[in-house]
């Protein structure tokens, strides 16, 4: 099967993590989640984590010089050779250009950029109710609650609220998205790579739409 290289784009809380987990496992692709990689570095107290924490807690982007090489190294690993789903990268035009250059060097192409769109008001409601497990599984108090309150369905570990899921920080992250990340929509649309999804539909509906689109991308690639 030909390789499939995908980017998930969209505002904070649009459902990138929810869909990315399903998509990567469904299509057997490496799932590279920038936010999870950075949060793990913060938990470990590594040099990167110490530098990144202040930016993340404030809802700002971590500087490019800390993020770009870290993520591109991940894309070059063997387990991403058959394809990847990038969630949270690129986040601005400079990161998009760095990814293009790295893929060109490897003789690889992007196959699609999946934009999940949700209006700002809905985002605040979603992120305020989000809970996550230590291993990154995502729940929502109202829309996808765990089987046992406060516990992960798989390993029973306690669910937590992310530090950046406070209303003021959510609004800051939305501002950063519109200013710095949204220009990537035009960047990829002009190259015919962008596919749009209505993120206000149910999790299952969004998943179905994405699955259909990705099957078409695979088909186009094999012709
Ligand atoms: P990151 O972790 O990437 O956060 P984000 O992009 O803000 O996205 P989220 O994880 O908040 O949301 P999501 O779209 O994955 O939504 P989810 O599926 O959880 O980044 C965090 C920080 O790291 C950044 O602020 C920055 O500081 C730093 N960073 C990361 N990447 C960087 C980069 N490249 N450069 C520099 N800095 C970087 O869903 C949200 C909630 O909604 C959940 O509770 C879920 O259950 C629920 N939900 C999902 N879908 C639906 C649905 N269809 N209907 C109802 N509820 C739903």
Short mmCIF file of C-alpha atoms and ligand atoms in Angstrom, two decimals:
data_model
loop_
_atom_site.label_atom_id
_atom_site.label_comp_id
_atom_site.label_asym_id
_atom_site.label_seq_id
_atom_site.Cartn_x
_atom_site.Cartn_y
_atom_site.Cartn_z
CA UNK A 1 0.00 0.00 0.00
CA UNK A 2 1.32 3.50 -0.89
CA UNK A 3 2.31 5.76 1.99
CA UNK A 4 -0.19 8.33 3.25
CA UNK A 5 1.02 11.57 4.82
CA UNK A 6 -1.69 13.64 6.47
CA UNK A 7 -1.99 16.80 8.56
CA UNK A 8 -4.86 17.53 10.94
CA UNK A 9 -5.59 21.23 11.12
CA UNK A 10 -8.15 23.17 13.15
CA UNK A 11 -8.66 25.38 16.18
CA UNK A 12 -7.98 24.13 19.70
CA UNK A 13 -10.79 21.81 20.74
CA UNK A 14 -12.02 21.12 17.18
CA UNK A 15 -11.53 17.40 17.74
CA UNK A 16 -8.10 16.83 16.17
CA UNK A 17 -6.99 14.53 18.97
CA UNK A 18 -10.30 12.66 19.08
CA UNK A 19 -10.22 12.01 15.33
CA UNK A 20 -6.44 11.64 14.99
CA UNK A 21 -6.31 8.71 17.38
CA UNK A 22 -9.05 6.89 15.41
CA UNK A 23 -7.66 7.80 11.99
CA UNK A 24 -4.08 6.72 12.74
CA UNK A 25 -5.18 3.39 14.18
CA UNK A 26 -7.71 2.78 11.38
CA UNK A 27 -5.13 3.49 8.65
CA UNK A 28 -2.08 2.08 10.51
CA UNK A 29 -0.20 5.38 10.36
CA UNK A 30 2.29 6.87 12.83
CA UNK A 31 0.41 9.39 14.98
CA UNK A 32 2.58 12.38 15.85
CA UNK A 33 0.95 14.70 18.38
CA UNK A 34 3.03 17.80 19.07
CA UNK A 35 1.05 18.81 22.17
CA UNK A 36 1.48 15.34 23.75
CA UNK A 37 5.22 15.33 22.98
CA UNK A 38 5.60 18.75 24.63
CA UNK A 39 3.40 17.84 27.62
CA UNK A 40 5.50 14.68 28.17
CA UNK A 41 8.65 16.84 28.16
CA UNK A 42 7.06 19.12 30.78
CA UNK A 43 6.13 16.11 32.98
CA UNK A 44 9.67 14.73 32.69
CA UNK A 45 11.14 18.14 33.57
CA UNK A 46 13.55 17.94 30.62
CA UNK A 47 15.34 21.00 29.30
CA UNK A 48 12.77 21.28 26.51
CA UNK A 49 9.91 20.84 28.99
CA UNK A 50 11.22 23.58 31.26
CA UNK A 51 11.51 25.97 28.31
CA UNK A 52 8.11 25.04 26.82
CA UNK A 53 5.96 25.12 29.97
CA UNK A 54 5.56 28.89 30.32
CA UNK A 55 4.47 29.30 26.70
CA UNK A 56 1.99 26.42 26.92
CA UNK A 57 0.42 27.59 30.18
CA UNK A 58 0.00 31.06 28.67
CA UNK A 59 -1.69 29.61 25.54
CA UNK A 60 1.13 30.84 23.28
CA UNK A 61 3.07 28.85 20.70
CA UNK A 62 6.34 27.32 21.85
CA UNK A 63 9.14 29.00 19.78
CA UNK A 64 9.87 27.42 16.39
CA UNK A 65 13.49 26.67 17.27
CA UNK A 66 12.31 24.30 20.03
CA UNK A 67 9.59 22.60 18.00
CA UNK A 68 10.61 22.26 14.35
CA UNK A 69 13.65 19.96 14.66
CA UNK A 70 11.92 17.90 17.34
CA UNK A 71 8.92 17.12 15.10
CA UNK A 72 10.87 16.68 11.86
CA UNK A 73 13.11 14.13 13.59
CA UNK A 74 9.92 12.23 14.49
CA UNK A 75 8.69 12.34 10.87
CA UNK A 76 12.01 10.86 9.69
CA UNK A 77 11.79 7.83 12.00
CA UNK A 78 11.21 4.35 10.52
CA UNK A 79 7.76 3.93 12.04
CA UNK A 80 6.54 6.90 9.97
CA UNK A 81 7.94 5.52 6.70
CA UNK A 82 4.52 4.20 5.58
CA UNK A 83 2.85 7.46 6.46
CA UNK A 84 1.84 9.70 9.34
CA UNK A 85 -0.89 11.80 10.85
CA UNK A 86 0.54 15.08 12.13
CA UNK A 87 -1.61 16.66 14.86
CA UNK A 88 -0.55 20.13 16.08
CA UNK A 89 2.18 20.68 13.49
CA UNK A 90 2.60 22.83 11.48
CA UNK A 91 1.17 25.70 13.50
CA UNK A 92 2.42 28.63 11.42
CA UNK A 93 3.78 29.27 7.93
CA UNK A 94 7.43 28.89 9.01
CA UNK A 95 6.66 25.40 10.37
CA UNK A 96 4.75 24.57 7.15
CA UNK A 97 7.74 25.57 5.04
CA UNK A 98 10.13 23.58 7.24
CA UNK A 99 7.92 20.49 6.83
CA UNK A 100 7.82 20.96 3.04
CA UNK A 101 11.61 21.19 2.91
CA UNK A 102 12.08 18.08 5.07
CA UNK A 103 9.61 16.03 3.00
CA UNK A 104 11.21 17.19 -0.26
CA UNK A 105 14.59 16.08 1.09
CA UNK A 106 13.10 12.64 1.81
CA UNK A 107 11.41 12.51 -1.62
CA UNK A 108 7.99 12.38 0.02
CA UNK A 109 4.76 14.32 -0.49
CA UNK A 110 1.83 15.43 1.60
CA UNK A 111 -1.37 13.67 0.53
CA UNK A 112 -3.94 15.75 2.37
CA UNK A 113 -4.60 18.38 5.02
CA UNK A 114 -7.78 17.70 6.98
CA UNK A 115 -9.30 20.87 8.44
CA UNK A 116 -11.80 20.31 11.24
CA UNK A 117 -13.76 23.51 11.74
CA UNK A 118 -15.71 24.60 14.83
CA UNK A 119 -16.87 28.11 15.82
CA UNK A 120 -15.16 29.86 18.74
CA UNK A 121 -18.18 29.81 21.14
CA UNK A 122 -18.49 26.01 20.88
CA UNK A 123 -14.73 25.62 21.52
CA UNK A 124 -14.94 27.21 24.96
CA UNK A 125 -17.77 24.82 25.94
CA UNK A 126 -15.86 21.82 24.64
CA UNK A 127 -12.52 22.56 26.25
CA UNK A 128 -14.02 23.45 29.63
CA UNK A 129 -15.56 19.94 29.76
CA UNK A 130 -12.53 18.05 28.43
CA UNK A 131 -10.75 15.51 30.62
CA UNK A 132 -7.69 13.47 29.57
CA UNK A 133 -5.88 10.37 30.76
CA UNK A 134 -2.14 10.30 31.38
CA UNK A 135 -1.71 8.32 28.15
CA UNK A 136 -3.62 10.94 26.13
CA UNK A 137 -7.09 9.38 25.78
CA UNK A 138 -9.66 12.14 25.47
CA UNK A 139 -13.08 12.42 27.16
CA UNK A 140 -15.76 15.06 27.61
CA UNK A 141 -17.95 15.34 30.71
CA UNK A 142 -21.05 15.72 28.52
CA UNK A 143 -20.28 14.43 25.00
CA UNK A 144 -18.04 11.40 25.64
CA UNK A 145 -17.93 10.64 29.37
CA UNK A 146 -15.82 7.75 30.74
CA UNK A 147 -17.63 4.59 31.87
CA UNK A 148 -16.63 5.29 35.49
CA UNK A 149 -16.60 8.96 36.54
CA UNK A 150 -13.08 10.41 36.69
CA UNK A 151 -11.35 7.21 35.51
CA UNK A 152 -9.77 6.14 32.22
CA UNK A 153 -11.79 3.37 30.47
CA UNK A 154 -8.67 1.36 29.61
CA UNK A 155 -6.38 1.45 32.66
CA UNK A 156 -8.56 3.11 35.33
CA UNK A 157 -6.03 5.88 35.97
CA UNK A 158 -7.42 9.25 37.14
CA UNK A 159 -8.53 11.73 34.47
CA UNK A 160 -7.20 15.27 34.68
CA UNK A 161 -8.04 18.69 33.31
CA UNK A 162 -5.25 20.24 31.20
CA UNK A 163 -3.65 23.38 32.66
CA UNK A 164 -4.41 25.29 29.45
CA UNK A 165 -8.13 24.41 29.48
CA UNK A 166 -9.07 27.40 31.66
CA UNK A 167 -11.44 29.95 29.98
CA UNK A 168 -8.88 32.81 29.73
CA UNK A 169 -6.19 30.54 28.28
CA UNK A 170 -8.68 28.99 25.85
CA UNK A 171 -9.51 32.47 24.51
CA UNK A 172 -5.79 33.26 24.17
CA UNK A 173 -5.20 30.00 22.26
CA UNK A 174 -8.09 30.84 19.91
CA UNK A 175 -6.52 34.24 19.20
CA UNK A 176 -3.17 32.60 18.45
CA UNK A 177 -4.91 30.10 16.15
CA UNK A 178 -6.65 32.81 14.10
CA UNK A 179 -3.53 34.94 13.85
CA UNK A 180 -0.77 32.39 13.30
CA UNK A 181 -2.25 29.02 12.29
CA UNK A 182 -5.21 30.00 10.09
CA UNK A 183 -2.95 31.36 7.28
CA UNK A 184 -2.02 27.69 6.70
CA UNK A 185 -5.56 27.08 5.40
CA UNK A 186 -4.88 29.24 2.34
CA UNK A 187 -1.30 27.87 2.13
CA UNK A 188 -2.62 24.32 1.62
CA UNK A 189 -5.85 25.22 -0.20
CA UNK A 190 -3.87 26.91 -2.98
CA UNK A 191 -2.06 23.60 -3.52
CA UNK A 192 -5.30 21.59 -3.69
CA UNK A 193 -4.46 19.67 -0.49
CA UNK A 194 -7.15 21.00 1.85
CA UNK A 195 -10.26 18.96 2.80
CA UNK A 196 -12.81 20.59 5.14
CA UNK A 197 -14.92 18.88 7.81
CA UNK A 198 -17.74 20.27 9.92
CA UNK A 199 -16.45 19.61 13.44
CA UNK A 200 -19.84 20.39 15.03
CA UNK A 201 -21.26 17.06 13.84
CA UNK A 202 -21.07 14.11 16.26
CA UNK A 203 -17.73 12.37 16.81
CA UNK A 204 -18.97 9.35 14.80
CA UNK A 205 -20.21 11.51 11.91
CA UNK A 206 -16.94 13.43 11.67
CA UNK A 207 -15.06 10.12 11.80
CA UNK A 208 -17.22 8.73 8.95
CA UNK A 209 -16.64 11.80 6.77
CA UNK A 210 -12.89 11.68 7.37
CA UNK A 211 -12.75 7.95 6.64
CA UNK A 212 -14.55 8.46 3.31
CA UNK A 213 -12.21 11.27 2.29
CA UNK A 214 -9.10 9.33 3.26
CA UNK A 215 -10.28 6.29 1.24
CA UNK A 216 -10.62 8.60 -1.77
CA UNK A 217 -7.12 10.00 -1.17
CA UNK A 218 -5.73 6.46 -1.08
CA UNK A 219 -7.57 5.62 -4.30
CA UNK A 220 -6.31 8.78 -6.06
CA UNK A 221 -2.80 7.94 -4.95
CA UNK A 222 -2.94 4.41 -6.36
CA UNK A 223 -4.12 5.57 -9.84
P1 LIG B 1 -2.25 21.04 21.49
O1 LIG B 1 -2.18 19.95 22.48
O2 LIG B 1 -1.93 20.74 20.06
O3 LIG B 1 -3.66 21.71 21.63
P2 LIG B 1 -4.66 22.32 20.56
O4 LIG B 1 -4.30 22.41 19.13
O5 LIG B 1 -5.02 23.61 21.19
O6 LIG B 1 -5.72 21.26 20.42
P3 LIG B 1 -6.42 20.53 21.55
O7 LIG B 1 -5.64 19.32 21.96
O8 LIG B 1 -6.79 21.49 22.65
O9 LIG B 1 -7.80 20.15 20.87
P4 LIG B 1 -8.19 19.05 19.80
O10 LIG B 1 -8.54 19.70 18.50
O11 LIG B 1 -7.21 17.93 19.78
O12 LIG B 1 -9.57 18.59 20.44
P5 LIG B 1 -9.98 17.25 21.22
O13 LIG B 1 -10.04 16.09 20.28
O14 LIG B 1 -9.19 17.08 22.48
O15 LIG B 1 -1.27 22.24 21.90
C1 LIG B 1 -1.17 22.69 23.23
C2 LIG B 1 -0.07 23.73 23.34
O16 LIG B 1 1.21 23.15 22.94
C3 LIG B 1 -0.22 24.95 22.40
O17 LIG B 1 -1.05 25.95 22.96
C4 LIG B 1 1.24 25.40 22.27
O18 LIG B 1 1.66 26.10 23.42
C5 LIG B 1 2.00 24.07 22.23
N1 LIG B 1 2.20 23.59 20.85
C6 LIG B 1 1.64 22.48 20.30
N2 LIG B 1 2.05 22.32 19.03
C7 LIG B 1 2.89 23.37 18.76
C8 LIG B 1 3.61 23.77 17.59
N3 LIG B 1 3.56 23.08 16.45
N4 LIG B 1 4.34 24.90 17.67
C9 LIG B 1 4.42 25.62 18.83
N5 LIG B 1 3.74 25.29 19.95
C10 LIG B 1 2.99 24.18 19.92
O19 LIG B 1 -11.50 17.64 21.58
C11 LIG B 1 -11.79 18.65 22.52
C12 LIG B 1 -12.98 18.22 23.41
O20 LIG B 1 -14.15 18.14 22.61
C13 LIG B 1 -12.80 16.82 24.04
O21 LIG B 1 -13.33 16.84 25.33
C14 LIG B 1 -13.61 15.88 23.12
O22 LIG B 1 -14.14 14.78 23.83
C15 LIG B 1 -14.71 16.83 22.63
N6 LIG B 1 -15.11 16.53 21.24
C16 LIG B 1 -14.30 16.21 20.20
N7 LIG B 1 -15.03 16.05 19.06
C17 LIG B 1 -16.33 16.31 19.42
C18 LIG B 1 -17.56 16.33 18.70
N8 LIG B 1 -17.59 16.06 17.38
N9 LIG B 1 -18.69 16.64 19.37
C19 LIG B 1 -18.66 16.93 20.70
N10 LIG B 1 -17.52 16.91 21.45
C20 LIG B 1 -16.37 16.62 20.80
#
